[in-house]
Coordinates of C-alpha atoms in Angstrom, one line a residue:
Chain A
X23 CA 4.3 12.2 4.2
X24 CA 5.2 15.6 4.9
X25 CA 4.1 15.4 8.6
X26 CA 7.1 15.3 10.5
X27 CA 9.1 17.8 7.8
X28 CA 10.3 20.3 10.2
X29 CA 11.3 17.5 12.9
X30 CA 13.2 16.1 9.8
X31 CA 15.6 19.0 9.2
X32 CA 16.1 20.4 12.7
X33 CA 17.4 16.7 13.4
X34 CA 19.2 16.7 10.4
X35 CA 20.7 20.4 11.0
X36 CA 21.4 18.9 14.7
X37 CA 23.3 16.4 12.7
X38 CA 25.3 18.3 10.6
X39 CA 26.0 20.7 13.7
X40 CA 27.1 17.5 15.5
X41 CA 28.9 16.3 11.9
X42 CA 30.9 19.4 11.8
X43 CA 32.3 19.4 15.2
X44 CA 33.0 16.3 15.9
X45 CA 34.2 15.7 11.8
X46 CA 37.9 16.7 12.6
X47 CA 38.2 14.3 15.6
X48 CA 37.3 11.2 13.8
X49 CA 38.6 9.7 10.6
X50 CA 36.4 6.6 10.7
X51 CA 34.5 5.1 8.3
X52 CA 31.3 5.5 7.2
X53 CA 28.5 3.9 5.4
X54 CA 26.1 6.2 4.9
X55 CA 22.4 4.3 4.0
X56 CA 19.7 6.3 3.0
X57 CA 16.3 4.8 4.7
X58 CA 12.7 4.1 5.2
X59 CA 12.4 5.2 9.6
X60 CA 12.3 2.7 11.3
X61 CA 12.9 0.6 8.9
X62 CA 16.5 -1.7 11.3
X63 CA 16.6 -2.4 14.4
X64 CA 18.9 -0.4 16.7
X65 CA 20.9 -3.5 17.4
X66 CA 21.6 -5.0 14.4
X67 CA 23.0 -1.2 13.6
X68 CA 25.4 -1.6 16.1
X69 CA 26.0 -5.1 15.5
X70 CA 26.9 -4.0 12.1
X71 CA 28.7 -1.5 13.4
X72 CA 31.1 -4.1 15.4
X73 CA 31.0 -6.8 12.8
X74 CA 32.6 -3.7 9.8
X75 CA 33.8 -2.0 12.2
X76 CA 33.0 1.3 10.9
X77 CA 29.9 3.7 11.3
X78 CA 26.3 3.4 10.0
X79 CA 25.1 6.6 9.1
X80 CA 21.4 6.9 8.2
X81 CA 19.0 9.1 6.9
X82 CA 15.4 8.8 7.0
X83 CA 12.6 8.9 4.0
X84 CA 9.0 8.3 4.7
X85 CA 8.0 7.9 1.1
X86 CA 9.6 6.9 -2.4
X87 CA 8.5 10.0 -4.0
X88 CA 10.4 11.9 -1.1
X89 CA 13.8 10.2 -1.6
X90 CA 13.5 10.0 -5.5
X91 CA 12.8 13.9 -5.3
X92 CA 15.5 14.4 -2.8
X93 CA 18.0 12.2 -5.1
X94 CA 16.6 14.4 -8.5
X95 CA 17.4 17.5 -6.1
X96 CA 21.3 16.1 -6.4
X97 CA 21.7 14.4 -3.2
X98 CA 25.3 12.1 -3.2
X99 CA 27.1 10.4 -1.6
X100 CA 24.4 7.2 -0.2
X101 CA 26.0 4.0 -0.5
X102 CA 23.1 2.1 -0.2
X103 CA 19.2 3.5 -0.7
X104 CA 15.7 0.5 -0.1
X105 CA 13.6 1.6 -2.8
X106 CA 10.7 -0.3 -3.3
X107 CA 10.0 -1.8 -6.4
X108 CA 8.7 1.0 -8.4
X109 CA 10.9 3.3 -7.6
X110 CA 14.4 0.6 -7.8
X111 CA 12.5 0.8 -12.1
X112 CA 13.3 4.4 -11.8
X113 CA 16.6 4.9 -10.2
X114 CA 17.8 1.9 -12.7
X115 CA 16.3 4.0 -15.6
X116 CA 18.0 6.9 -14.5
X117 CA 21.3 4.8 -14.0
X118 CA 21.7 6.1 -10.8
X119 CA 21.9 2.7 -9.4
X120 CA 25.4 0.9 -9.8
X121 CA 25.2 -2.4 -10.5
X122 CA 25.6 -5.5 -7.9
X123 CA 28.6 -8.1 -7.7
X124 CA 27.1 -11.2 -6.9
X125 CA 30.2 -12.7 -5.9
X126 CA 30.7 -10.8 -2.9
X127 CA 27.1 -11.7 -1.5
X128 CA 27.6 -14.7 -0.9
X129 CA 24.2 -15.2 1.6
X130 CA 22.1 -14.1 -1.6
X131 CA 21.4 -17.9 -1.5
X132 CA 18.9 -17.2 1.3
X133 CA 16.6 -15.3 -0.3
X134 CA 13.6 -16.7 -1.8
X135 CA 12.9 -17.6 -5.0
X136 CA 8.8 -16.2 -5.4
X137 CA 11.6 -12.8 -4.6
X138 CA 13.8 -12.6 -7.2
X139 CA 14.0 -11.8 -10.3
X140 CA 11.2 -9.4 -10.0
X141 CA 9.8 -7.4 -12.6
X142 CA 11.0 -4.4 -11.8
X143 CA 15.1 -5.5 -11.9
X144 CA 14.5 -8.8 -14.0
X145 CA 18.5 -11.1 -13.2
X146 CA 18.9 -9.0 -9.7
X147 CA 21.4 -6.8 -11.4
X148 CA 21.4 -3.8 -8.4
X149 CA 18.8 -4.9 -6.3
X150 CA 19.0 -7.7 -4.0
X151 CA 15.2 -7.6 -1.7
X152 CA 14.9 -6.3 1.6
X153 CA 11.4 -6.9 3.3
X154 CA 8.3 -6.6 1.7
X155 CA 4.6 -4.8 3.0
X156 CA 1.4 -5.7 1.4
X157 CA -1.6 -3.2 1.1
X158 CA -4.2 -4.5 2.7
X159 CA -7.1 -3.7 5.1
X160 CA -7.0 -3.2 9.1
X161 CA -10.4 -4.0 11.3
X162 CA -11.3 -3.7 14.4
X163 CA -12.5 -7.1 15.2
X164 CA -14.7 -7.2 17.7
X165 CA -17.1 -4.5 15.8
X166 CA -16.4 -6.3 12.3
X167 CA -18.2 -9.2 14.3
X168 CA -21.0 -6.9 15.9
X169 CA -22.1 -5.7 12.6
X170 CA -21.5 -8.6 10.5
X171 CA -19.0 -7.4 7.7
X172 CA -16.5 -9.1 5.7
X173 CA -13.2 -8.4 6.5
X174 CA -11.5 -10.7 3.1
X175 CA -12.6 -8.3 0.6
X176 CA -12.5 -4.5 -0.9
X177 CA -16.4 -4.6 -1.0
X178 CA -15.7 -3.7 2.8
X179 CA -14.6 -0.1 1.7
X180 CA -15.8 0.5 -1.3
X181 CA -19.3 -1.4 -1.0
X182 CA -22.4 1.0 0.0
X183 CA -24.3 -2.1 1.3
X184 CA -21.3 -2.5 4.1
X185 CA -20.1 0.9 4.6
X186 CA -23.9 1.8 5.3
X187 CA -22.6 0.4 9.0
X188 CA -19.5 2.6 8.4
X189 CA -20.3 6.1 7.9
X190 CA -17.0 8.0 9.3
X191 CA -16.0 5.1 10.9
X192 CA -13.1 4.4 8.3
X193 CA -9.8 6.1 5.7
X194 CA -8.3 4.8 3.1
X195 CA -4.7 5.9 2.1
X196 CA -4.1 9.1 1.5
X197 CA -1.9 7.9 -2.2
X198 CA -3.4 7.6 -5.4
X199 CA -1.7 4.9 -6.9
X200 CA -2.7 3.2 -3.7
X201 CA -6.7 4.0 -3.5
X202 CA -6.8 3.0 -7.5
X203 CA -4.7 0.1 -7.1
X204 CA -7.3 -1.3 -4.3
X205 CA -10.4 -0.3 -6.6
X206 CA -8.9 -1.6 -9.5
X207 CA -8.3 -4.6 -7.9
X208 CA -12.3 -4.4 -6.9
X209 CA -13.3 -4.4 -10.5
X210 CA -11.2 -6.7 -11.4
X211 CA -8.1 -5.2 -13.0
X212 CA -4.5 -5.3 -12.5
X213 CA -2.9 -3.1 -10.1
X214 CA -0.8 -1.2 -13.5
X215 CA -4.2 -0.9 -15.9
X216 CA -3.3 1.6 -17.8
X217 CA -6.6 2.6 -19.8
X218 CA -8.2 5.5 -19.9
X219 CA -12.1 4.2 -19.6
X220 CA -11.2 1.2 -17.0
X221 CA -9.8 4.1 -15.1
X222 CA -12.3 6.1 -15.1
X223 CA -14.6 3.1 -13.9
X224 CA -11.5 3.0 -10.4
X225 CA -12.4 6.7 -10.2
X226 CA -16.2 6.2 -10.2
X227 CA -15.9 3.4 -7.5
X228 CA -14.1 5.9 -4.8
X229 CA -16.4 8.8 -5.7
X230 CA -19.2 6.6 -4.7
X231 CA -17.7 5.1 -1.8
X232 CA -16.2 8.6 -1.4
X233 CA -19.2 9.9 0.5
X234 CA -19.2 7.4 3.6
X235 CA -15.5 7.6 4.6
X236 CA -13.9 9.4 7.5
X237 CA -10.7 10.7 5.6
X238 CA -7.9 9.7 3.5
X239 CA -4.6 9.3 5.3
X240 CA -1.6 8.4 5.3
X241 CA -0.4 7.1 8.5
X242 CA -2.2 8.5 11.6
X243 CA -4.9 5.5 10.8
X244 CA -2.4 3.6 13.4
X245 CA -3.3 5.1 16.1
X246 CA -7.5 6.3 15.3
X247 CA -7.3 1.9 14.8
X248 CA -5.9 2.0 17.8
X249 CA -7.7 4.3 19.6
X250 CA -10.5 3.1 18.6
X251 CA -11.9 6.3 16.9
X252 CA -12.2 4.8 13.4
X253 CA -12.7 0.7 12.6
X254 CA -11.6 0.1 9.6
X255 CA -8.7 1.6 7.5
X256 CA -7.1 0.5 4.3
X257 CA -3.2 0.6 4.8
X258 CA 0.2 -1.8 4.5
X259 CA 0.7 -4.3 6.6
X260 CA 3.6 -3.2 8.6
X261 CA 1.3 -0.4 10.5
X262 CA -1.9 -3.1 10.7
X263 CA 1.2 -5.0 13.0
X264 CA 2.3 -2.0 15.3
X265 CA -2.0 -1.3 15.9
X266 CA -1.8 -4.3 16.8
X267 CA 1.0 -4.6 18.9
X268 CA 0.2 -0.8 20.6
X269 CA -4.0 -1.0 20.8
X270 CA -2.7 -5.1 22.6
X271 CA -0.2 -3.8 25.0
X272 CA -2.7 -0.7 26.1
X273 CA -4.9 -2.9 27.1
X274 CA -7.9 -2.2 24.5
X275 CA -11.0 -3.5 25.1
X276 CA -10.9 -4.4 21.3
X277 CA -8.4 -6.4 18.8
X278 CA -7.1 -5.1 15.5
X279 CA -7.2 -7.8 12.8
X280 CA -6.0 -7.4 9.1
X281 CA -6.0 -9.8 6.1
X282 CA -5.8 -9.6 2.2
X283 CA -8.7 -9.0 0.3
X284 CA -9.6 -12.2 -1.8
X285 CA -9.7 -10.1 -5.6
X286 CA -5.8 -9.4 -4.4
X287 CA -3.7 -6.3 -3.4
X288 CA -0.4 -4.7 -3.5
X289 CA 2.8 -5.8 -2.6
X290 CA 5.1 -3.6 -2.3
X291 CA 8.9 -5.3 -2.0
X292 CA 12.1 -2.6 -0.6
X293 CA 15.0 -4.1 -2.2
X294 CA 19.3 -2.8 -1.1
X295 CA 20.6 -0.9 -4.4
X296 CA 24.3 0.9 -4.2
X297 CA 23.8 4.0 -5.7
X298 CA 26.6 5.5 -7.5
X299 CA 27.8 8.5 -5.6
X300 CA 28.4 6.3 -3.4
X301 CA 32.0 6.3 -1.8
X302 CA 32.4 3.1 -0.7
X303 CA 31.4 0.3 -2.7
X304 CA 33.0 -2.4 -0.9
X305 CA 30.9 -2.0 2.7
X306 CA 27.9 -1.5 0.8
X307 CA 28.3 -4.9 -0.2
X308 CA 29.2 -6.1 2.9
X309 CA 26.2 -4.5 5.0
X310 CA 23.7 -5.6 2.0
X311 CA 25.4 -9.4 2.3
X312 CA 24.8 -8.9 6.1
X313 CA 20.7 -7.9 6.0
X314 CA 20.7 -10.8 4.1
X315 CA 22.4 -13.2 7.4
X316 CA 18.5 -15.0 8.5
X317 CA 19.2 -13.5 12.2
X318 CA 19.6 -10.0 10.5
X319 CA 17.1 -10.4 8.4
X320 CA 14.4 -11.5 11.4
X321 CA 14.9 -9.7 13.3
X322 CA 13.6 -6.8 11.4
X323 CA 10.5 -8.7 10.5
X324 CA 9.7 -9.8 14.4
X325 CA 10.5 -5.8 15.3
X326 CA 8.2 -4.5 12.6
X327 CA 6.2 -7.1 11.3
X328 CA 7.4 -6.4 7.7
X329 CA 7.3 -9.8 5.3
X330 CA 10.5 -11.4 5.1
X331 CA 11.9 -12.8 1.8
X332 CA 15.0 -14.3 3.1
X333 CA 14.5 -18.1 3.6
X334 CA 17.7 -18.6 6.8
X335 CA 15.7 -16.2 8.3
X336 CA 11.8 -18.5 9.1
X337 CA 13.4 -20.0 11.9
X338 CA 14.0 -17.3 14.4
X339 CA 10.8 -15.4 13.2
X340 CA 8.2 -15.4 16.2
X341 CA 6.1 -18.1 14.9
X342 CA 3.1 -15.7 15.6
X343 CA 4.6 -13.5 12.9
X344 CA 5.4 -15.8 10.9
X345 CA 1.8 -18.1 10.9
X346 CA 0.2 -14.7 10.2
X347 CA -1.6 -15.4 6.3
X348 CA -1.6 -11.4 5.8
X349 CA 2.1 -11.2 6.5
X350 CA 2.9 -14.8 4.9
X351 CA 0.8 -15.2 2.8
X352 CA 0.1 -19.2 1.2
X353 CA 1.0 -19.5 -2.3
X354 CA -2.7 -18.9 -4.0
X355 CA -3.0 -15.3 -1.9
X356 CA 0.2 -14.5 -3.1
X357 CA -0.2 -14.9 -6.9
X358 CA -3.2 -12.5 -6.6
X359 CA -0.6 -9.6 -5.5
X360 CA 0.8 -7.8 -7.5
X361 CA 3.8 -4.8 -8.1
X362 CA 3.0 -1.5 -8.2
X363 CA 5.2 -0.3 -11.4
X364 CA 5.8 3.7 -12.2
X365 CA 3.7 5.3 -14.3
X366 CA 4.2 7.2 -18.0
X367 CA 3.8 10.8 -17.7
X368 CA 0.8 11.1 -19.8
X369 CA -0.9 8.5 -17.4
X370 CA 0.5 10.1 -13.9
X371 CA -1.7 13.1 -15.2
X372 CA -4.2 11.2 -16.0
X373 CA -4.5 10.3 -12.7
X374 CA -3.5 13.3 -11.4
X375 CA -6.6 14.8 -12.9
X376 CA -8.6 12.4 -11.7
X377 CA -7.3 12.0 -7.9
X378 CA -7.8 16.0 -7.6
X379 CA -11.3 15.0 -8.9
X380 CA -11.9 12.7 -6.2
X381 CA -10.0 15.6 -3.4
X382 CA -12.6 17.8 -4.3
X383 CA -16.1 16.6 -5.3
Chain B
X5 CA 34.5 70.1 0.2
X6 CA 36.5 67.6 0.1
X7 CA 35.4 66.7 3.5
X8 CA 32.0 67.0 1.9
X9 CA 32.3 63.8 -0.7
X10 CA 34.1 61.8 1.9
X11 CA 30.7 62.1 3.8
X12 CA 28.7 61.7 1.0
X13 CA 30.9 58.0 0.0
X14 CA 30.4 57.5 3.5
X15 CA 26.9 57.7 4.2
X16 CA 26.2 55.9 0.4
X17 CA 28.8 53.0 1.7
X18 CA 26.8 52.3 5.0
X19 CA 23.7 52.9 3.1
X20 CA 24.6 50.0 0.3
X21 CA 25.9 47.5 4.0
X22 CA 22.8 47.8 5.2
X23 CA 20.6 47.4 2.3
X24 CA 22.7 45.0 0.3
X25 CA 22.9 42.1 2.6
X26 CA 18.9 41.6 2.6
X27 CA 18.4 43.1 -0.6
X28 CA 21.2 39.7 -1.4
X29 CA 18.9 37.4 0.6
X30 CA 16.3 38.5 -1.4
X31 CA 17.3 38.0 -4.4
X32 CA 18.8 34.7 -4.1
X33 CA 16.3 32.9 -2.5
X34 CA 13.0 34.9 -3.3
X35 CA 13.7 36.2 -7.1
X36 CA 15.6 33.7 -8.3
X37 CA 13.5 31.2 -7.2
X38 CA 10.5 32.3 -8.3
X39 CA 11.8 32.8 -12.2
X40 CA 12.8 29.4 -11.9
X41 CA 9.3 28.3 -11.2
X42 CA 8.2 30.8 -14.3
X43 CA 10.6 28.8 -16.3
X44 CA 9.4 25.3 -15.1
X45 CA 5.5 26.4 -15.6
X46 CA 6.2 26.6 -19.0
X47 CA 7.9 23.6 -20.0
X48 CA 6.9 19.8 -20.1
X49 CA 7.3 17.4 -17.0
X50 CA 10.5 15.5 -17.7
X51 CA 9.8 10.9 -17.9
X52 CA 11.2 10.3 -14.2
X53 CA 9.9 13.5 -12.6
X54 CA 12.1 17.0 -13.4
X55 CA 11.7 18.7 -16.3
X56 CA 12.1 17.7 -19.8
X57 CA 15.0 18.8 -21.6
X58 CA 14.6 22.3 -23.7
X59 CA 15.7 20.5 -26.8
X60 CA 14.5 17.0 -27.9
X61 CA 17.4 14.2 -27.5
X62 CA 15.0 11.8 -29.5
X63 CA 12.4 12.2 -31.9
X64 CA 9.0 12.6 -31.2
X65 CA 9.8 13.1 -27.2
X66 CA 8.3 16.5 -26.1
X67 CA 10.6 20.1 -25.2
X68 CA 10.9 22.6 -25.2
X69 CA 8.5 25.7 -24.1
X70 CA 4.8 25.4 -23.4
X71 CA 1.4 27.3 -22.6
X72 CA -0.4 23.8 -22.1
X73 CA 0.2 23.9 -18.1
X74 CA -1.8 26.8 -18.8
X75 CA -4.2 25.7 -20.7
X76 CA -4.6 22.9 -18.0
X77 CA -5.5 25.0 -14.9
X78 CA -8.5 27.6 -17.4
X79 CA -9.8 24.4 -19.1
X80 CA -11.2 22.8 -16.1
X81 CA -13.6 24.5 -13.2
X82 CA -11.6 22.1 -10.9
X83 CA -8.9 23.8 -10.4
X84 CA -9.9 27.4 -10.2
X85 CA -13.1 25.5 -7.9
X86 CA -9.2 24.6 -5.0
X87 CA -8.7 28.1 -5.3
X88 CA -12.0 29.3 -4.3
X89 CA -12.4 27.2 -1.9
X90 CA -8.6 27.9 -0.1
X91 CA -9.7 31.0 -0.7
X92 CA -12.6 31.6 1.6
X93 CA -10.3 28.9 4.0
X94 CA -8.1 32.4 4.1
X95 CA -10.2 35.2 4.9
X96 CA -12.4 33.4 7.4
X97 CA -9.7 31.8 9.0
X98 CA -8.2 35.7 8.8
X99 CA -11.1 37.0 10.6
X100 CA -11.9 34.7 13.1
X101 CA -8.3 35.2 14.1
X102 CA -9.0 39.1 14.1
X103 CA -12.2 38.3 16.0
X104 CA -10.4 36.4 19.0
X105 CA -7.2 38.9 18.7
X106 CA -8.4 42.1 19.0
X107 CA -10.3 42.7 22.3
X108 CA -7.0 40.3 23.4
X109 CA -3.9 42.8 22.0
X110 CA -6.7 46.0 23.2
X111 CA -6.1 44.0 26.6
X112 CA -2.9 44.0 26.7
X113 CA -2.1 47.4 25.5
X114 CA -4.2 49.2 27.8
X115 CA -3.0 46.6 31.1
X116 CA 0.0 48.3 33.9
X117 CA 3.3 48.9 31.5
X118 CA 4.7 46.0 34.0
X119 CA 2.4 43.4 32.9
X120 CA 2.4 43.3 29.6
X121 CA 5.5 41.6 29.0
X122 CA 4.6 38.7 30.7
X123 CA 1.2 38.7 28.6
X124 CA 3.0 39.3 25.0
X125 CA 5.5 36.3 26.5
X126 CA 2.1 34.2 27.2
X127 CA 0.8 34.9 23.7
X128 CA 4.6 34.2 21.8
X129 CA 4.7 31.1 24.3
X130 CA 3.3 28.3 22.2
X131 CA 5.8 28.5 19.4
X132 CA 8.4 27.2 21.9
X133 CA 6.8 24.1 20.3
X134 CA 6.5 22.4 17.8
X135 CA 3.8 23.7 15.6
X136 CA 3.3 20.2 14.4
X137 CA 3.6 18.9 18.0
X138 CA 0.8 21.4 18.4
X139 CA -1.1 20.1 15.9
X140 CA -1.1 16.8 16.4
X141 CA -2.7 17.7 20.4
X142 CA -4.9 18.8 18.6
X143 CA -5.9 15.9 16.9
X144 CA -6.2 13.9 20.6
X145 CA -8.2 16.8 21.6
X146 CA -10.3 16.6 18.3
X147 CA -10.7 12.8 18.0
X148 CA -13.3 12.1 20.7
X149 CA -15.5 15.0 20.2
X150 CA -16.0 13.4 16.8
X151 CA -14.9 16.3 15.2
X152 CA -11.5 15.1 13.7
X153 CA -11.2 15.0 10.2
X154 CA -13.9 17.9 9.2
X155 CA -13.6 21.3 7.9
X156 CA -14.2 22.7 11.2
X157 CA -10.6 21.0 12.7
X158 CA -9.1 22.0 9.6
X159 CA -10.5 26.0 10.6
X160 CA -9.6 25.4 14.1
X161 CA -5.9 24.1 13.8
X162 CA -5.3 27.4 11.4
X163 CA -6.9 29.8 13.9
X164 CA -5.1 28.1 16.8
X165 CA -1.6 28.2 14.4
X166 CA -1.4 32.0 13.4
X167 CA -3.1 33.2 16.4
X168 CA -0.1 35.2 17.4
X169 CA 0.7 36.5 13.4
X170 CA -2.8 38.4 14.2
X171 CA -1.7 39.2 18.0
X172 CA 1.9 40.8 17.4
X173 CA 1.1 43.4 14.8
X174 CA -2.6 44.9 16.3
X175 CA -0.6 44.7 19.9
X176 CA 2.2 46.9 18.4
X177 CA 0.2 49.0 17.0
X178 CA -2.2 49.1 19.9
X179 CA 0.1 50.0 22.5
X180 CA 1.4 53.2 20.3
X181 CA -2.2 54.6 21.0
X182 CA -1.9 57.9 23.0
X183 CA -4.7 57.6 26.0
X184 CA -5.4 61.6 25.8
X185 CA -7.1 61.0 22.2
X186 CA -9.3 59.4 24.6
X187 CA -9.3 61.2 27.2
X188 CA -10.4 64.2 24.4
X189 CA -12.7 61.8 23.0
X190 CA -14.8 61.7 26.8
X191 CA -14.9 65.2 26.9
X192 CA -16.4 66.5 24.0
X193 CA -19.5 63.7 25.0
X194 CA -18.1 60.2 23.1
X195 CA -19.8 57.3 24.6
X196 CA -17.7 54.5 25.5
X197 CA -18.8 52.4 21.2
X198 CA -18.4 55.6 20.4
X199 CA -14.2 56.5 21.4
X200 CA -13.5 53.2 20.4
X201 CA -15.2 53.6 16.9
X202 CA -14.3 56.5 15.8
X203 CA -11.0 57.0 17.4
X204 CA -9.4 53.8 18.4
X205 CA -10.6 51.6 15.9
X206 CA -9.4 53.9 12.9
X207 CA -5.7 54.5 14.5
X208 CA -5.6 50.6 14.7
X209 CA -6.0 50.3 11.1
X210 CA -2.9 49.6 10.0
X211 CA -2.0 46.5 12.6
X212 CA -5.1 45.1 11.1
X213 CA -4.1 45.1 8.0
X214 CA -0.4 43.6 8.2
X215 CA -1.6 41.4 11.4
X216 CA -4.4 40.1 8.4
X217 CA -1.7 39.8 5.8
X218 CA 0.5 37.9 8.3
X219 CA -2.5 35.8 8.2
X220 CA -4.1 35.1 4.9
X221 CA -1.3 34.6 3.2
X222 CA 0.6 31.3 4.5
X223 CA -3.0 30.0 5.2
X224 CA -3.8 30.2 1.8
X225 CA -0.3 28.3 1.2
X226 CA -1.0 25.7 4.6
X227 CA -1.1 21.6 3.3
X228 CA 0.1 20.2 6.9
X229 CA -2.8 21.1 8.8
X230 CA -5.4 20.3 6.2
X231 CA -3.3 16.6 5.5
X232 CA -3.3 16.2 9.3
X233 CA -6.3 17.1 10.7
X234 CA -8.7 17.3 7.4
X235 CA -11.7 15.1 5.9
X236 CA -12.5 13.7 2.6
X237 CA -12.8 17.1 1.0
X238 CA -10.6 19.5 2.6
X239 CA -7.6 19.8 0.1
X240 CA -6.6 23.1 -0.6
X241 CA -4.2 24.9 -3.1
X242 CA -1.5 23.6 -0.9
X243 CA -1.6 20.0 -0.8
X244 CA -3.0 20.3 -4.7
X245 CA 0.5 21.9 -5.0
X246 CA 2.6 19.0 -2.8
X247 CA 0.6 16.6 -4.9
X248 CA 2.3 17.6 -7.8
X249 CA 5.4 17.1 -6.9
X250 CA 5.2 14.5 -4.9
X251 CA 2.8 11.9 -5.8
X252 CA 2.9 12.3 -9.3
X253 CA 7.0 13.9 -10.0
X254 CA 5.0 16.3 -11.8
X255 CA 6.8 19.9 -11.5
X256 CA 5.6 21.7 -14.4
X257 CA 2.4 21.8 -13.2
X258 CA 3.5 22.2 -9.9
X259 CA 5.1 25.0 -10.4
X260 CA 1.7 26.3 -12.4
X261 CA 0.1 26.0 -9.6
X262 CA 2.5 27.9 -7.3
X263 CA 2.6 30.6 -10.0
X264 CA -1.4 31.1 -9.4
X265 CA -1.5 31.0 -6.0
X266 CA 1.6 33.6 -6.0
X267 CA -0.6 35.3 -8.3
X268 CA -3.9 35.0 -6.4
X269 CA -1.7 36.7 -3.0
X270 CA -0.3 39.4 -4.9
X271 CA -3.5 40.3 -6.6
X272 CA -4.7 40.3 -3.4
X273 CA -2.0 42.4 -1.4
X274 CA -2.3 45.0 -3.9
X275 CA -6.2 45.4 -3.1
X276 CA -5.7 45.9 0.3
X277 CA -2.1 48.1 -0.4
X278 CA -5.2 50.0 -2.3
X279 CA -7.2 50.2 -0.2
X280 CA -5.2 51.0 2.7
X281 CA -4.1 54.0 1.1
X282 CA -7.3 54.9 0.5
X283 CA -8.2 53.9 4.7
X284 CA -5.0 57.0 5.5
X285 CA -6.6 59.4 3.0
X286 CA -9.2 59.3 4.7
X287 CA -8.1 59.6 8.1

């Protein structure tokens, strides 16, 4: 999302200025990490810096496309990046990544088998899972109970029968792939369906439900749920976790719940990869192995409620998070989750045309 | 004579020194990117975003130049529809800004000289905080009123953000008016309304035009405000361009949309300039 671009620009300028001032003085070893906003706890950063006796320099993105666009525009020098599966695939096909040296990653054995060897990188040649999130439905529990609405199905955001009671109190993600995926799932199709007829069905389903929605929203649904302006939001599990925490700490009289629709949903696995232009592959491997350590991996989950693919982390994760079925789904639910894959350019154009229609009609 | 020549060379040098840097700047950061955009708009999208190569690297690959992107634009009502909507929003924002700014600018221009600087400072003051912070503040104001995520919210945000761009040129213009003219009009029997309508207003037209341009053009390309405050129907051209580049990684299509937007803006600027010339001739 471009919401914070000026702020980010200012921050980068400031960082550049500081770097300029500080650089002659420091001959320090630096590892460059290009990461999602708020995707590693500060304590973990400090621990790693003490461990490697180097500095961990972070740059942030809030969208895979933003990261790919920046790399496509020629950004260089990032050692480690944490893209989502489909973006890993894009980077691999662009030959932008360096293969991993598994010898230097002894902790890779900690990753659960179901999260290894994923379709976007068979054999994990280039990537190791870092954390995951699930695109699901977050809701105001009390309102749902009062209105007698189901919370375990995409019908909640697509069926006029239920939407009647939610008019103007519901937001969906401002992302063509995510919203189409939800519609496709509800219709019983795979999330990467590329047949025009089926995509059109999904578009029609969205257009039928749109009059009831309040907005297409990419990030402020967290706040809107917490404040109580919105009762249902289509969004990411990490965000719903935050909304839940915020509502609790603000002492709201309602609670935010979230669950994975029974039809299945999108699973987004973020993986650590080495960029080809990185100057310190040695430190990069050290960082990846450090983050594969159960304790370090668990810290992130405890902070932001991200899904954790690390088996060794389980013992350190707060039990109320580990027990949450929407973050750690059971095997049957996991089997119904799918990862997004990149469309080819023709399909991209087709879906973009439908998206424009969805936005305008 | 040698002296004159030297003076001539040095004045020419001065002219270049003054005009050179902005010229270089505009060439580098406006003309060149605009040309790149034109070229990008007649190419095919690359497999991973960016552009497809100019020459095919494997058989059957789409490469080279094409007018397909423009074809898509003109073969579908939907894009023209968004353009029309965006121009409508920009026009409405400009009108509202004008209606709100004129009295204020007049008030500042006619207040005692020692107060003017302070009043102008107050107009500029909002710039001290970040634009996005101010737009987010509107979320907090409009949310509880049930007005958030609507066309109304978008217009409110647009007007709020662009108001100073209308006030300042108006004020600069109005401040220069000679009060003697109004006295003369009064002496000739003009009442308050006539003094405004037949003296002040015509003289302020250049200010109105430059203020309107400063509001209208940025509003046309704005995508942040509709994205933050807008509802499900408030997609404007800016959003569509952003989505093409980031959402679909379809650079040629996004470039084509940008070119069409620039063409639209230039057309309007042309009409405005023509109107301004006629107005000045009449005055």
